[in-house]
Each structure stands twice: as structure tokens, then as C-alpha cells.
Amino acid sequence: DTAVSQTPKYLVTQMGNDKSIKCEQNLGHDTMYWYKQDSKKFLKIMFSYNNKELIINETVPNRFSPKSPDKAHLNLHINSLELGDSAVYFCASSQDGEQYFGPGTRLTVT
Amino acid sequence: QKEVEQDPGPLSVPEGAIVSLNCTYSNSAFQYFMWYRQYSRKGPELLMYTYSSGNKEDGRFTAQVDKSSKYISLFIRDSQPSDSATYLCAMIPTGGGNKLTFGTGTQLKVEL
């Protein structure tokens, strides 16, 4: 059973396009997150939702918009993609502090 | 300068060696300390979770926190090739909710 799943696993797209990444967790957790991991493996939080409410919103360009339709799902929509958006995006969920990560979505912008 | 620093490695050790991985940090408000292991092309997985200072042991892994020196360590005993991965430390400050601040990760290779 996959605890935190993401789709797609790989995403290759051109600059200027709009794309979405989806995340689902079946752990019953209340809190979900989006992280960005750059080419040097540095992992940085972007957003966090608790029970569909945005609670962490780091300094991220407003081209990035998270949406949580219910507490088991958190999607990330990116407008007008730029070369610098190329990275691995991880979804995570947590209850009582321990965060569980999904397998990641490798986004390449050409 | 990043809030949490880690030597990126790579660190290469022979099988069976004791491995010491370390992080230093600058924010004295950090109270919760974690170690994650990340295999190539996979998501990070939680290895150890400690609160405040002291040691915590789980099998071959020992996490150590020294708040006075702002220094945390992860020791791996009897290292195995399957331990080859990137190890990331992460921290949460008091009142920081669930906002993890990660180190840059140390790449470890355990050779036969």
C-alpha cells in the first residue's frame, strides 16, 4: 500500500507552459506539504496545509498555487514555467510531527 | 549562510565501519531533530526523531544532540552497502509547528 503517492513521476515541459502535480495520502494525516529539492539536494518547504487550510506559505513565486480539495489530497499548479523551476517536487504528510514523503515528481523545464 | 549546515561528502567507508554524520545549526530555538535517509531517486524516509539534548538508539543507528554546541550527529554501526544513501538532518524550532528546516545532506557510500 502506497502511503503518499504523487503523479506524474516525471514531467518534461517547455518554458511558459502551465502544469499540475497531484498528491494523495492514505495515512489519515491532517497535514500535507510541498517541498522543492534542487540539483544540490537541498530540500526546502514551499507550502503546508492542515485540514484543507493553508498554514505555511514560504517565499515562493505566486506562479505556484497549491490547492487542497480535501485533507487527503494536495495539488500544486505552476503557471508560466521557467528554467529555474526544474527540480524534484516532494509531497509529504504528517501527524504528530513525523513527516512521510512521497516518491517525488522530477520536473524538467526546457 | 544556511541555518543548518552539513558536509555534502561524498563519504566513502568500507563495509562494517562506524559512520559519523554531523550537522551544525545556528538557530538556538531548534528543539526537534530528525535524520532522514534518501536513496537515489526516492523520497526521504524518517530514520530517527529526537527531542532536545541527549542520545537515542535504534538498532545500528544512534542519534546524538548537543544543544550547547548546536551540533547533532548520527552514528551508524556495522555499516552495510544498503546504507549507501544521502542522509539529511532536519530540525523544527519551538513553536515552529511542523516547519522542517533541512540540512543539505551528506552522501554516504559503503563499499564491499
GROMACS .gro file of C-alpha atoms in nm, chain B:
model
  112
  111GLN     CA    1   2.493   3.110   0.533
  112LYS     CA    2   2.230   2.838   0.571
  113GLU     CA    3   2.061   2.780   0.909
  114VAL     CA    4   2.164   2.414   0.905
  115GLU     CA    5   2.500   2.302   0.765
  116GLN     CA    6   2.611   1.956   0.659
  117ASP     CA    7   2.923   1.838   0.483
  118PRO     CA    8   2.794   1.720   0.144
  119GLY     CA    9   3.055   1.446   0.110
  120PRO     CA   10   3.072   1.209  -0.060
  121LEU     CA   11   3.183   0.999   0.234
  122SER     CA   12   3.316   0.659   0.138
  123VAL     CA   13   3.371   0.388   0.402
  124PRO     CA   14   3.437   0.011   0.397
  125GLU     CA   15   3.162  -0.230   0.498
  126GLY     CA   16   3.150  -0.278   0.875
  127ALA     CA   17   3.287   0.066   0.957
  128ILE     CA   18   3.130   0.303   1.209
  129VAL     CA   19   2.998   0.608   1.029
  130SER     CA   20   2.958   0.951   1.187
  131LEU     CA   21   2.737   1.206   1.014
  132ASN     CA   22   2.704   1.556   1.154
  133CYS     CA   23   2.508   1.878   1.131
  134THR     CA   24   2.564   2.217   1.285
  135TYR     CA   25   2.297   2.481   1.319
  136SER     CA   26   2.270   2.845   1.410
  137ASN     CA   27   1.914   2.884   1.545
  138SER     CA   28   1.911   2.810   1.917
  139ALA     CA   29   1.530   2.776   1.904
  140PHE     CA   30   1.556   2.438   1.728
  141GLN     CA   31   1.416   2.175   1.966
  142TYR     CA   32   1.316   1.877   1.750
  143PHE     CA   33   1.582   1.697   1.549
  144MET     CA   34   1.541   1.438   1.278
  145TRP     CA   35   1.752   1.229   1.046
  146TYR     CA   36   1.619   1.125   0.708
  147ARG     CA   37   1.770   0.876   0.464
  148GLN     CA   38   1.719   0.932   0.093
  149TYR     CA   39   1.807   0.670  -0.166
  150SER     CA   40   1.877   0.783  -0.519
  151ARG     CA   41   1.557   0.889  -0.699
  152LYS     CA   42   1.339   0.821  -0.393
  153GLY     CA   43   1.171   1.033  -0.129
  154PRO     CA   44   1.334   1.091   0.212
  155GLU     CA   45   1.238   0.840   0.483
  156LEU     CA   46   1.248   0.918   0.853
  157LEU     CA   47   1.520   0.731   1.045
  158MET     CA   48   1.538   0.899   1.384
  159TYR     CA   49   1.342   1.167   1.572
  160THR     CA   50   1.477   1.320   1.893
  161TYR     CA   51   1.369   1.600   2.119
  162SER     CA   52   1.619   1.835   2.285
  163SER     CA   53   1.959   1.707   2.401
  164GLY     CA   54   2.078   1.353   2.458
  165ASN     CA   55   2.111   1.023   2.277
  166LYS     CA   56   1.863   0.791   2.113
  167GLU     CA   57   1.942   0.445   1.984
  168ASP     CA   58   1.754   0.233   1.731
  169GLY     CA   59   1.929  -0.082   1.615
  170ARG     CA   60   2.252   0.013   1.439
  171PHE     CA   61   2.163   0.383   1.448
  172THR     CA   62   2.233   0.630   1.728
  173ALA     CA   63   2.128   0.996   1.717
  174GLN     CA   64   2.304   1.242   1.942
  175VAL     CA   65   2.206   1.604   2.012
  176ASP     CA   66   2.432   1.859   2.180
  177LYS     CA   67   2.231   2.178   2.207
  178SER     CA   68   2.505   2.369   2.387
  179SER     CA   69   2.730   2.326   2.082
  180LYS     CA   70   2.441   2.340   1.830
  181TYR     CA   71   2.560   2.009   1.690
  182ILE     CA   72   2.382   1.685   1.609
  183SER     CA   73   2.522   1.352   1.496
  184LEU     CA   74   2.404   1.025   1.352
  185PHE     CA   75   2.620   0.717   1.410
  186ILE     CA   76   2.579   0.403   1.203
  187ARG     CA   77   2.742   0.090   1.341
  188ASP     CA   78   2.844  -0.209   1.128
  189SER     CA   79   2.767  -0.015   0.810
  190GLN     CA   80   2.628  -0.210   0.515
  191PRO     CA   81   2.624  -0.140   0.140
  192SER     CA   82   2.247  -0.094   0.177
  193ASP     CA   83   2.321   0.211   0.396
  194SER     CA   84   2.460   0.390   0.087
  195ALA     CA   85   2.232   0.691   0.051
  196THR     CA   86   2.211   1.063   0.124
  197TYR     CA   87   2.147   1.145   0.489
  198LEU     CA   88   1.961   1.464   0.567
  199CYS     CA   89   1.929   1.623   0.907
  200ALA     CA   90   1.619   1.830   0.976
  201MET     CA   91   1.501   2.049   1.263
  202ILE     CA   92   1.194   2.225   1.396
  203PRO     CA   93   1.209   2.523   1.633
  204THR     CA   94   0.998   2.562   1.944
  205GLY     CA   95   0.659   2.688   1.830
  206GLY     CA   96   0.758   2.618   1.472
  207GLY     CA   97   0.464   2.390   1.411
  208ASN     CA   98   0.568   2.135   1.154
  209LYS     CA   99   0.805   2.355   0.955
  210LEU     CA  100   1.115   2.144   0.894
  211THR     CA  101   1.446   2.310   0.808
  212PHE     CA  102   1.675   2.065   0.632
  213GLY     CA  103   2.050   2.042   0.601
  214THR     CA  104   2.195   1.998   0.255
  215GLY     CA  105   2.257   1.626   0.306
  216THR     CA  106   2.567   1.405   0.320
  217GLN     CA  107   2.614   1.141   0.054
  218LEU     CA  108   2.739   0.813   0.204
  219LYS     CA  109   2.882   0.519   0.013
  220VAL     CA  110   2.955   0.192   0.193
  221GLU     CA  111   3.184  -0.026  -0.014
  222LEU     CA  112   3.229  -0.403  -0.007
   0.00000   0.00000   0.00000
